Coordinates of C-alpha atoms in Angstrom, one line a residue:
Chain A
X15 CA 101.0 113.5 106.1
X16 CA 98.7 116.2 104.5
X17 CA 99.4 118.7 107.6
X18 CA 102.8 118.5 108.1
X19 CA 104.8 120.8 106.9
X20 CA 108.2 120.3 104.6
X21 CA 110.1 121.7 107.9
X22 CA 108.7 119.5 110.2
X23 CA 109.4 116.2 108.0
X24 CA 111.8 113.6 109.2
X25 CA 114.4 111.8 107.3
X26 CA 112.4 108.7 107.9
X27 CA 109.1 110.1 106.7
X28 CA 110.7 111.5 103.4
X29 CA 112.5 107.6 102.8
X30 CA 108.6 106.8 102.9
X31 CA 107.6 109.0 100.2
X32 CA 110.6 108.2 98.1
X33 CA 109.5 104.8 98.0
X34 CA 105.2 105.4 98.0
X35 CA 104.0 102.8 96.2
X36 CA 101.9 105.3 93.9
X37 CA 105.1 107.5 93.6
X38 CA 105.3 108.3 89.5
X39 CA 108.2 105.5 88.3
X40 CA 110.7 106.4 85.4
X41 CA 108.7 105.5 82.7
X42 CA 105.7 107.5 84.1
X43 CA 108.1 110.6 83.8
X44 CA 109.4 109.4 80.2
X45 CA 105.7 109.3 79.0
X46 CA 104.3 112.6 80.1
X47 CA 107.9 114.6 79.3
X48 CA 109.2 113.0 75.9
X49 CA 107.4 112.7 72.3
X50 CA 107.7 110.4 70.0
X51 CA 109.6 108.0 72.7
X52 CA 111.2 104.5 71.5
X53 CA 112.1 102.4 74.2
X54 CA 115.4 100.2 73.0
X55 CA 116.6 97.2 74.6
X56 CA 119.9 95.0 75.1
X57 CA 123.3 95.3 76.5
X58 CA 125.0 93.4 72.6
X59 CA 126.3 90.8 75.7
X60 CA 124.2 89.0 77.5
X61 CA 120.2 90.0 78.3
X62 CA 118.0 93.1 78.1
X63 CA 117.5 94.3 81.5
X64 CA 113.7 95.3 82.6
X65 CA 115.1 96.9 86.0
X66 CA 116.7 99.9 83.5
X67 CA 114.8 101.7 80.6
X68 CA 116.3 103.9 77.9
X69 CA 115.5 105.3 74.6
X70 CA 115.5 107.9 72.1
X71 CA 112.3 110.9 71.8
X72 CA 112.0 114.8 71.7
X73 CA 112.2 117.0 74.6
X74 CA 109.9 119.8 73.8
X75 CA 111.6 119.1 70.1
X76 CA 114.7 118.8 71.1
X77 CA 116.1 114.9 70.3
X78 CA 117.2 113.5 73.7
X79 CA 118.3 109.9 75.2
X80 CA 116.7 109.4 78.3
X81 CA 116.9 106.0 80.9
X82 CA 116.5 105.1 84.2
X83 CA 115.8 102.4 86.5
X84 CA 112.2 101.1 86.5
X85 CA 110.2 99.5 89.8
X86 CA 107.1 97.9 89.2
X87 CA 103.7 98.9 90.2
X88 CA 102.4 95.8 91.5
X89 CA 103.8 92.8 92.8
X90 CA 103.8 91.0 89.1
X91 CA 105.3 93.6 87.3
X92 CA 108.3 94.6 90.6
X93 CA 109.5 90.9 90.1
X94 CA 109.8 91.4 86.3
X95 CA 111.8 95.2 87.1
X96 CA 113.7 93.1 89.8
X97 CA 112.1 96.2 92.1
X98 CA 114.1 98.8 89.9
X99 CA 117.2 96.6 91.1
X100 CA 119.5 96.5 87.6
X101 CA 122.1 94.0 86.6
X102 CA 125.1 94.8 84.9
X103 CA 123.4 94.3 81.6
X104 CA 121.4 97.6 83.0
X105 CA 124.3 99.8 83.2
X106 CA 125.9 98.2 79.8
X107 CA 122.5 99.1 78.0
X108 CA 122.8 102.6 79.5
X109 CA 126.4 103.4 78.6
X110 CA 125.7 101.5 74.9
X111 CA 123.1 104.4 74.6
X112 CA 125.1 106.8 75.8
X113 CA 127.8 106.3 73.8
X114 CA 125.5 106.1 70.7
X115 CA 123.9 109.6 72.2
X116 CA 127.4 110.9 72.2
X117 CA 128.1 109.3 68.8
X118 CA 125.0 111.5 67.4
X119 CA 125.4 114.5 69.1
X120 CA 122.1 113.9 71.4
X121 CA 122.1 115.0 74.9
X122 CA 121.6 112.4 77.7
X123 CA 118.7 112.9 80.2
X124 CA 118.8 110.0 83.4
X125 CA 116.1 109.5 86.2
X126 CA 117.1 107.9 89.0
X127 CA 114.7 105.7 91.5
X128 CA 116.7 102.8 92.5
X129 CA 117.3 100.4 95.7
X130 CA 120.9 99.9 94.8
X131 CA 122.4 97.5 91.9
X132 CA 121.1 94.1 92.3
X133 CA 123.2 91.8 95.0
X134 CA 123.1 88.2 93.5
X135 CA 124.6 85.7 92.3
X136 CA 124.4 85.9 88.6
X137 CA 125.0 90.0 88.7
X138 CA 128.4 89.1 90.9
X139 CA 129.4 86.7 88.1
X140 CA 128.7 88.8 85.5
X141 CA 130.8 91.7 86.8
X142 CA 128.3 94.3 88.9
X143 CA 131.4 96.5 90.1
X144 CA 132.8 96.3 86.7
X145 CA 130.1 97.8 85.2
X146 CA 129.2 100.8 87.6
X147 CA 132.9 101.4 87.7
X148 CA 133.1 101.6 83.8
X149 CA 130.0 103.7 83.8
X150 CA 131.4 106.3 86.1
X151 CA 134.9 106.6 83.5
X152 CA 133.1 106.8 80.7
X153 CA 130.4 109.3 82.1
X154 CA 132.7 111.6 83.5
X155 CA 134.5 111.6 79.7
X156 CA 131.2 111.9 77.9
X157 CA 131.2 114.2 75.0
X158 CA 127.3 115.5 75.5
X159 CA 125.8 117.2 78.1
X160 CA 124.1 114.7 80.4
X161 CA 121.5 116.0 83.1
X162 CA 120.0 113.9 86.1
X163 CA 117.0 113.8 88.2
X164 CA 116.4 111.9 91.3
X165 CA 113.1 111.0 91.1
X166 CA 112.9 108.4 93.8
X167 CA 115.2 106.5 95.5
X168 CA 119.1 107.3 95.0
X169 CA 120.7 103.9 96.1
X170 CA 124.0 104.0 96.1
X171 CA 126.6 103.3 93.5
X172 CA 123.6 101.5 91.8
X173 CA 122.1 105.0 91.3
X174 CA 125.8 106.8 90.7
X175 CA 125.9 104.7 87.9
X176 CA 123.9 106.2 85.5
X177 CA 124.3 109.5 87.6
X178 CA 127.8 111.0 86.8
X179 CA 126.2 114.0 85.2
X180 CA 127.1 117.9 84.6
X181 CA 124.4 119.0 86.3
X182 CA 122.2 116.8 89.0
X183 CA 118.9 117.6 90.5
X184 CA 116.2 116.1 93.0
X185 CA 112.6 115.6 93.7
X186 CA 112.1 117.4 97.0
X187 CA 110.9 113.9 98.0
X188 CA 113.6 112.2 96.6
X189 CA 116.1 110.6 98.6
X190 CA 119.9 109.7 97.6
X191 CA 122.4 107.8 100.2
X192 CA 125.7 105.7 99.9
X193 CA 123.7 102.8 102.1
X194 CA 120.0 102.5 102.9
X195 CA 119.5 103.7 106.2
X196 CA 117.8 100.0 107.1
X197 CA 121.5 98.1 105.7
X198 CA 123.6 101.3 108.1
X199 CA 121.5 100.3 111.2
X200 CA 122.3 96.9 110.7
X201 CA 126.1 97.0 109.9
X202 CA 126.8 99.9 111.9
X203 CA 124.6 99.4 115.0
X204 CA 123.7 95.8 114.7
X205 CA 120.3 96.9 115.4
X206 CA 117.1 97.2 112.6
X207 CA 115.3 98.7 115.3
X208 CA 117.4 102.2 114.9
X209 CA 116.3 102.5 111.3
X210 CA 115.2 106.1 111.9
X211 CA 118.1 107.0 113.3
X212 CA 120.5 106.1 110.9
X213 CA 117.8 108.1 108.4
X214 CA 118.4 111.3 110.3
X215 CA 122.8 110.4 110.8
X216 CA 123.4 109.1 106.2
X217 CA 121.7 113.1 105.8
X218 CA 119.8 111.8 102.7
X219 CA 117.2 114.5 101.9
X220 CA 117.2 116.5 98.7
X221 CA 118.4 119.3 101.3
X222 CA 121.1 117.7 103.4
X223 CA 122.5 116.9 99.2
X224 CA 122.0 120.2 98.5
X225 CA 123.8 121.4 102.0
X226 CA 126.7 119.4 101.3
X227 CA 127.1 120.6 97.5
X228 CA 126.3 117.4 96.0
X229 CA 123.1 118.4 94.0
X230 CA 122.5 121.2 91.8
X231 CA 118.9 122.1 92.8
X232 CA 115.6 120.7 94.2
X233 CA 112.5 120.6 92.3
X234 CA 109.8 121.0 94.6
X235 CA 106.5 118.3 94.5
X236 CA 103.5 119.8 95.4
X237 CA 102.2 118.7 99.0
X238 CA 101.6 116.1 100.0
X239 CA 104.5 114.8 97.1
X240 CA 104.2 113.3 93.6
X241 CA 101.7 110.7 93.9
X242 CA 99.2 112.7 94.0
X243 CA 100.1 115.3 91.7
X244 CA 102.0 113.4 89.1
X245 CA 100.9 115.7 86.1
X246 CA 102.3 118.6 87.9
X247 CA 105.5 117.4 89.0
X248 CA 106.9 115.9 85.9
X249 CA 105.4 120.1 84.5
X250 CA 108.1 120.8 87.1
X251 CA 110.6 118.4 86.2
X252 CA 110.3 119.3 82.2
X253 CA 110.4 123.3 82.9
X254 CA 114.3 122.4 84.9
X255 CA 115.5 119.9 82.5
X256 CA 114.9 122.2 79.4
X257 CA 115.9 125.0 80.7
X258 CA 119.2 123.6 82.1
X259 CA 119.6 121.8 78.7
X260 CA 119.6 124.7 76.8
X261 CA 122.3 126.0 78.8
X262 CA 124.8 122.9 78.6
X263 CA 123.9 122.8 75.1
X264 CA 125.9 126.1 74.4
X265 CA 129.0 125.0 75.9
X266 CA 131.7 124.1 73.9
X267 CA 132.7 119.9 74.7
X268 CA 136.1 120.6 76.3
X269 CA 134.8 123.4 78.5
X270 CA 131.9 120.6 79.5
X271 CA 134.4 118.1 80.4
X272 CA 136.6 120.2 82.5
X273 CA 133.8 121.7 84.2
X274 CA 132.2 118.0 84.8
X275 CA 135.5 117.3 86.0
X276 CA 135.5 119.5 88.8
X277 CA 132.1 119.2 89.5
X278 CA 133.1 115.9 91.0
X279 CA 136.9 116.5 91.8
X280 CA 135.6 119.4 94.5
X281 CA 133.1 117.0 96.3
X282 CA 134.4 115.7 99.6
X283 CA 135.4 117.5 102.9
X284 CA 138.5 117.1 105.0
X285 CA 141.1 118.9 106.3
X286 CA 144.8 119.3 106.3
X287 CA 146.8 118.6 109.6
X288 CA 147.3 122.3 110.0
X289 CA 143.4 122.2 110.4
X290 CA 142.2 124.1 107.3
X291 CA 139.5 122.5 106.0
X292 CA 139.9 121.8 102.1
Chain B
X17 CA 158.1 91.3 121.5
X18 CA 156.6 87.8 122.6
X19 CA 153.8 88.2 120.3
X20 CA 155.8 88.7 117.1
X21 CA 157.8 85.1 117.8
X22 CA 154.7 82.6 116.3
X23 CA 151.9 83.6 114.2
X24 CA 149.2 81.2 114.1
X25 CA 147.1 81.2 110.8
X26 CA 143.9 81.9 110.7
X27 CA 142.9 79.5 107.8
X28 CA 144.3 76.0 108.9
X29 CA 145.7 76.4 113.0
X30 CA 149.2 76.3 112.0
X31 CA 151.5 77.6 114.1
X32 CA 154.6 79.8 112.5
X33 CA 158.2 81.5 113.1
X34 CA 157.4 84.8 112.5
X35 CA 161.3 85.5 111.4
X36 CA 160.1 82.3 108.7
X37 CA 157.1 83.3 107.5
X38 CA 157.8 87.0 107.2
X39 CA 160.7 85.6 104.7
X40 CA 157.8 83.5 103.4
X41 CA 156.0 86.8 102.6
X42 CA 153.4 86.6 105.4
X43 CA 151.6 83.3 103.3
X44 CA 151.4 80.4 105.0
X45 CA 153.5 77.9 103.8
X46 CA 150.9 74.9 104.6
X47 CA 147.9 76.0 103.2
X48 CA 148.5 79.3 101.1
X49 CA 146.4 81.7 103.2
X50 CA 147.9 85.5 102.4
X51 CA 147.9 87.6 105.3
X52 CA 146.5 90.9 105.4
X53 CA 149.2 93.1 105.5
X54 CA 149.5 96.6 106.3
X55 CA 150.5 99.3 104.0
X56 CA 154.3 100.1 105.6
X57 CA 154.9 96.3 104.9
X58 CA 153.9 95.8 101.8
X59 CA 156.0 99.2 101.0
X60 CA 158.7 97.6 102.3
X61 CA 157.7 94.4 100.0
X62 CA 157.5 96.0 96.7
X63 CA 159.8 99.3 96.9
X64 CA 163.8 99.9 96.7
X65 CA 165.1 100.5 100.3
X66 CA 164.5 104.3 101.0
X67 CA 162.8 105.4 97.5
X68 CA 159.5 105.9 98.9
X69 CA 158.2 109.1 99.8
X70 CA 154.7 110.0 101.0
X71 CA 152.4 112.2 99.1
X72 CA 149.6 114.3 100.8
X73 CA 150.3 112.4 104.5
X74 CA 148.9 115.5 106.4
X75 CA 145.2 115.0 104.6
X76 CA 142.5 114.2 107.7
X77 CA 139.1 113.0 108.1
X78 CA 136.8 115.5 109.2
X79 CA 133.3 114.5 110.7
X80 CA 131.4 116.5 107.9
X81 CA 127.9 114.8 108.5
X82 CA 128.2 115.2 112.3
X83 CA 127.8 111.0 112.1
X84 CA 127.2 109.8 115.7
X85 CA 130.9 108.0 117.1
X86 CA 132.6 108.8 113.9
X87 CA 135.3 111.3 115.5
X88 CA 136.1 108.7 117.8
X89 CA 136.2 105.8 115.6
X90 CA 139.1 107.4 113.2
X91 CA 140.7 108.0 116.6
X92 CA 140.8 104.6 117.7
X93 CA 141.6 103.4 114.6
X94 CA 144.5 106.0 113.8
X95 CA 145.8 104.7 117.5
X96 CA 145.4 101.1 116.6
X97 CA 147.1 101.3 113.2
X98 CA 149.3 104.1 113.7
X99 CA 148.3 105.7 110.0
X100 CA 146.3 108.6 109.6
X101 CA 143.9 107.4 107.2
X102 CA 142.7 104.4 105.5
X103 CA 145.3 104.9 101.9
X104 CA 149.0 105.6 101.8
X105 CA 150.1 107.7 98.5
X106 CA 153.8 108.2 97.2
X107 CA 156.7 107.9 94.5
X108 CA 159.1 105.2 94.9
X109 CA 161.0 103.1 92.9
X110 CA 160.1 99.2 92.3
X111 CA 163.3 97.3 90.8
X112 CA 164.2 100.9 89.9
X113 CA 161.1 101.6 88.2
X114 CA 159.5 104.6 88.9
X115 CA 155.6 104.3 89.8
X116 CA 153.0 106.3 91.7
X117 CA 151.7 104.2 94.1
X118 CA 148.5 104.0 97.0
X119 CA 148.4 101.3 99.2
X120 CA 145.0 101.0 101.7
X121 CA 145.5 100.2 105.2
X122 CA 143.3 96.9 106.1
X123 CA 142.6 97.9 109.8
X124 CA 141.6 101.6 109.1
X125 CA 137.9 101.7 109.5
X126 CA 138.4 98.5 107.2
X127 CA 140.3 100.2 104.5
X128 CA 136.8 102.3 103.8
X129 CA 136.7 105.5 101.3
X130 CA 135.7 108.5 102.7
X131 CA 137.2 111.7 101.2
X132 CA 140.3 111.8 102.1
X133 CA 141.0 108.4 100.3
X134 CA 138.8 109.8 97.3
X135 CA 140.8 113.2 97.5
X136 CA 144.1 110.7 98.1
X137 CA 143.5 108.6 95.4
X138 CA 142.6 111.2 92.7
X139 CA 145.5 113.5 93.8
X140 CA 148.0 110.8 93.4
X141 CA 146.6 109.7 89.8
X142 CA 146.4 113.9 89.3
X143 CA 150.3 113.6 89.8
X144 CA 151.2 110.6 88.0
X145 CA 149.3 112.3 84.8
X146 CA 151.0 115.1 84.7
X147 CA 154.9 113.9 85.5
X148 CA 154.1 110.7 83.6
X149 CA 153.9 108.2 85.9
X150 CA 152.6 104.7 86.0
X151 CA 150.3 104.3 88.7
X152 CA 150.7 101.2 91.2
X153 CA 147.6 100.6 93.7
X154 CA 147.8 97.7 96.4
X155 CA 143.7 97.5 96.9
X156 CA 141.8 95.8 100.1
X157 CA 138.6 97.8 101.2
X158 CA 135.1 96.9 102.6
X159 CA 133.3 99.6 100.4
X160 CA 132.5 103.6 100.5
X161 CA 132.6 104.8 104.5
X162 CA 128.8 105.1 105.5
X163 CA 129.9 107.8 108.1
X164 CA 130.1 110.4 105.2
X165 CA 127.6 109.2 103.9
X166 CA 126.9 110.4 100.0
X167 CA 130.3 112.6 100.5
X168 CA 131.6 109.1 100.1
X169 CA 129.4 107.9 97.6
X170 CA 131.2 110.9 95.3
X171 CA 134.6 109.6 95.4
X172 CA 133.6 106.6 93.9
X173 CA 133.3 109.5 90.9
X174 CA 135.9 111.5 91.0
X175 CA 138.3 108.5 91.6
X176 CA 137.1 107.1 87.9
X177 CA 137.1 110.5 86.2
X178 CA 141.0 110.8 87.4
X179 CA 141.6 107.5 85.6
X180 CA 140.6 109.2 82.9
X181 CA 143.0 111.9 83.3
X182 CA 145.6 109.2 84.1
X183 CA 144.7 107.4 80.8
X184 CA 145.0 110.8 78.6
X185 CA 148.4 111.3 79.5
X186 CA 148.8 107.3 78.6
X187 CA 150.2 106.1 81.3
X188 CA 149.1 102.7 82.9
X189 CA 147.1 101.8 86.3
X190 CA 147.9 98.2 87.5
X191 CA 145.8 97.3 90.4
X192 CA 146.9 94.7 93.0
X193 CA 143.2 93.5 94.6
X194 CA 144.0 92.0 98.3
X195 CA 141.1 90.4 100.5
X196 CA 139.1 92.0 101.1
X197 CA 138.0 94.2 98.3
X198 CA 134.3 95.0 98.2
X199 CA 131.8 97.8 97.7
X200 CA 132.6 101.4 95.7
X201 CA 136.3 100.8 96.0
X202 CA 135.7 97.9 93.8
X203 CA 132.7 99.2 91.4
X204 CA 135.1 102.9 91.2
X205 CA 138.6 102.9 90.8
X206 CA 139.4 98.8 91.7
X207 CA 137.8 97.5 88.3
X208 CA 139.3 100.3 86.4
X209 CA 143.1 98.8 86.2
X210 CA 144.7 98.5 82.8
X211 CA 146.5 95.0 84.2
X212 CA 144.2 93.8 86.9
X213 CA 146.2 91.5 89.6
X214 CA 144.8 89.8 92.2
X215 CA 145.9 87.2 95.5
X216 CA 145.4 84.3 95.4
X217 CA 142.2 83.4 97.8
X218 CA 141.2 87.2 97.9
X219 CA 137.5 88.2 98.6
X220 CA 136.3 90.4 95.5
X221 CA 133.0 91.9 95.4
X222 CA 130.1 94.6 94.8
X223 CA 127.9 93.3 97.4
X224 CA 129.4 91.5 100.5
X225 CA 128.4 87.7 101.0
X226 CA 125.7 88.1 103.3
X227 CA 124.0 90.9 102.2
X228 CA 124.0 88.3 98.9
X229 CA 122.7 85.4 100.9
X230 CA 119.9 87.9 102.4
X231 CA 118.6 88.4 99.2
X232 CA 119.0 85.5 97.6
X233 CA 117.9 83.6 100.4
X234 CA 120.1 80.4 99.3
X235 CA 123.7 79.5 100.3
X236 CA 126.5 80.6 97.9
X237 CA 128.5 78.4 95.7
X238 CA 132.0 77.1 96.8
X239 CA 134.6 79.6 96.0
X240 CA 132.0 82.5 95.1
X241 CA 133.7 85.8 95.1
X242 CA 137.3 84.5 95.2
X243 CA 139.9 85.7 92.8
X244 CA 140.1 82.3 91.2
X245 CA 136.1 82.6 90.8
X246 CA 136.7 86.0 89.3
X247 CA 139.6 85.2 87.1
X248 CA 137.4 82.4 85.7
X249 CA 134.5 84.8 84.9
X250 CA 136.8 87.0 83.1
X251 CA 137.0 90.0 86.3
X252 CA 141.1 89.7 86.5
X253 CA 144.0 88.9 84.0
X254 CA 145.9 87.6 86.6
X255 CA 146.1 85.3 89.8
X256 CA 149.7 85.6 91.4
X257 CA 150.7 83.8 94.2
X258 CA 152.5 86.7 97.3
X259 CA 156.2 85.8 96.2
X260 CA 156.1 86.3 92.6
X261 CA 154.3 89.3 92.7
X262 CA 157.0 92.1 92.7
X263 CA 158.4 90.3 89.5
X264 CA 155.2 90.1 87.8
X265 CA 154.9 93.7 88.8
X266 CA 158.4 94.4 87.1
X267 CA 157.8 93.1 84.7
X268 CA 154.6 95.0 83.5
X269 CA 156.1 98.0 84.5
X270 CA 159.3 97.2 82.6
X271 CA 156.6 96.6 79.3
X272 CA 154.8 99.7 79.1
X273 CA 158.1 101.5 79.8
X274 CA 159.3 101.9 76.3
X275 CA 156.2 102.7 73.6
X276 CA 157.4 101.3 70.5
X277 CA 154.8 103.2 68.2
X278 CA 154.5 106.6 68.8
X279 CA 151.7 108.1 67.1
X280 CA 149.1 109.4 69.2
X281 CA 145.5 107.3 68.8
X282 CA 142.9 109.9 68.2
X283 CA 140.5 108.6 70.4
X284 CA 141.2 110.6 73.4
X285 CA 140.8 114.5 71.3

């Protein structure tokens, strides 16, 4: 990997880093960027989820809530994080934070590094969709700025919930894709053998996202990516998030809203029959 | 037509009139299975003769991602279905109600969200907010259209955030769920209905069956995912059966027509 270059990369290749084993996980990130952090649990309904972690700390002094979804370094502690795979209690303990960030005036900082929202059983039952879709309303009306990172993987509505945010970034490893290109071979093609060509078709790369308009801005890892420079990229990560904080911060809440707003409302390309594209 | 004189069902093999079971409302009368029905019949179902009028009909799908065999897919299926896109948005009248409405086409690239249904979808809620509107949406879909990849992904967004703007202007969404309804249609703007309605029988999910079975690696529980399963978990308010659902839609348009107590809720400032 060491002598390629970013250019030469394939989709496929970056899906690898995104999901290295020694890739820095959320609460690597939380450790080396906040002070003072407390981690708090529970959704007030049914369980504490592992897969999600969120609290309260200082961002370079500045009193932030911060969550994400946690994987698991080994094999013991993935099946305890669910491999970063959240129930709905995950997204219910993220928007009871959120709501109590908003309640307090605290800005909301979310990593995301995620497989998807968990598909079973119990997380059906207890109302999955429901609790993205809720997320994503209440997000898109919160009344403090909320900033996001994709750290690691972005899958799916699993990762858009927690990722409605005025202003959203990406590891330059990161990936972020409405399917995992493994589950769009096999439904679209009927073929697990295409994986790396369904990679290269979703355009999942921190610039095909930025391409399309969907992400703010990349925040470059330093070769090979950011398990081997973890110090470094979270210095990276910190130095974006505090900057773009303290320029949401000065924005009055209405003007945040509408701007979120259209932030989202403008995503999406298509045309009209005259053939203008809109 | 030969074909349109019996429909078979696809539940229990029996054989039907079609002049009978269209009166019937497409259900079949000896096991209950509702048909999936496209989004000109169920206009014709639920509206006044004549009061509905398309909204935004001229929106098309682009191929944004340059997704290999997408241009020719939302060919085919425009050809097979005869609609331009997976949603159909208007104004009509339902008992001479007024409502916004959207109703998704089944058979289009199974009813999937791209962003033209996104852009649809939050256009028509966009309209219903500002001339005070209640918003009616007939829902089937198998999830966000993986040939737009995270284009598709964002409507799930900006579908929920025009709820929102629906919702400030305090006007309802009631959302009919139809079989299927799975994937970001359900975790966006499906599960965000004031007065959630669903068939009886329909499939109502995040993640489809058998990407559940994959993971769970153990077979599902009778009934798992059905409406009934749903309403029993607390998902829905209602289960209604095909032939009372116009009155039960009346009806809940007819309540939030008149607002009794007037003073704003400060909530929303």
């Amino acid at each position: 990997m060491k002598e390629l270059d970013t250019t030469m990369k394939t989709a496929l290749d970056t899906v690898r880093l995104a999901r290295h084993g020694k890739r820095p996980t959320t609460r690597d990130y939380i450790d080396a960027l906040i002070d003072d952090f407390i981690e708090l649990h529970g959704d007030r309904r049914f369980a504490d989820d592992p897969a999600m972690v969120a609290g309260i700390g200082f961002l370079e002094g500045i009193p932030v809530t911060i969550m994400g979804q946690q994987k698991g370094r080994n094999v013991k502690e993935n099946i305890r994080r669910n491999f970063g795979m959240a129930h709905p209690e995950g997204y219910r303990k993220a928007l009871r934070l959120m709501l109590q960030a908003e309640r307090f005036g605290r800005p909301v900082i979310t990593l995301i590094d995620t497989p998807g929202a968990y598909p079973g059983i119990g997380a059906e039952e207890r109302g999955q969709a429901e609790a993205i879709a809720v997320n994503l309303y209440e997000m898109s009306g919160l009344r403090v700025p909320i900033v996001t990172c994709v750290t690691g993987e972005g899958g799916s509505g699993g990762a858009l919930g927690i990722a409605v945010a005025d202003r959203v970034f990406m590891l330059s490893n990161a990936i972020y894709s409405v399917i995992s290109h493994e589950g769009c071979a096999s439904i679209l093609w009927k073929d697990t053998g295409r994986t790396a060509d369904a990679a290269e078709a979703l355009r999942l790369t921190a610039r095909d996202l930025k391409e399309l308009k969907v992400i703010d801005g990349i925040i470059p890892e330093p070769d090979p990516g950011a398990h081997e420079f973890p110090a470094e990229t979270a210095r990276r990560l910190k130095k974006t998030l505090l900057q773009t904080l303290r320029e949401l911060l000065e924005i009055d809440p209405d003007a945040l809203l509408q701007q979120r707003y259209m932030k989202f409302r403008n995503m999406g390309i298509f045309a009209n029959s005259a053939g203008t594209i809109l | 037509m030969l074909a349109k004189l019996f429909v078979k069902c696809q539940q229990c093999g029996t054989t039907h009139f079609y002049s009978f079971f269209k009166h019937a409302y497409f259900v079949c009368s000896r096991c209950g299975h509702h048909f999936r029905l496209d989004a000109p019949t169920w206009l014709k179902q639920l509206c006044d003769r004549g009061s509905f009028q398309e909204l935004d009909g001229n929106l098309k799908s682009l191929d944004p991602l340059g997704f290999p065999k997408y241009e020719s897919k939302l060919a085919q299926a425009t050809q097979q279905t005869g609609a331009n896109e997976a949603v159909m948005t208007g104004v009509g009248e339902i008992d001479g109600y007024p409502a916004a409405m959207a109703v998704m086409e089944p058979n289009f690239i199974m009813a999937s969200m791209g962003s033209v249904v996104g852009e649809k979808i939050t256009r028509l809620l966009e309209y219903a907010a500002l001339n005070k509107l209640p918003v009616l949406m007939v829902i089937s879909s198998g999830g966000a259209r993986m040939q737009e990849g995270i284009l598709s992904l964002m409507q799930m967004a900006k579908t929920a955030a025009a709820i929102r703007r629906l919702h400030e202007s305090r006007m309802p969404l009631i959302t009919v769920l139809t079989d299927p309804t799975t994937g970001g249609v359900t975790a966006s703007f499906a599960m965000l209905g004031d007065i959630s309605i669903a068939e009886a029988g329909a499939l109502i999910g995040f993640a489809g069956p058998r990407v559940i079975q994959q993971t769970i690696g153990q077979k599902l529980p009778e009934g798992f995912q059905r409406a009934e399963f749903l309403l029993e978990h607390g998902m829905l308010d209602i289960v209604v059966p095909r032939k009372n659902l116009k009155k039960t839609i009346v009806t809940i348009l007819k309540i939030h027509r008149s607002r009794p107590y007037t003073r704003r809720p400060q909530y929303f400032n």
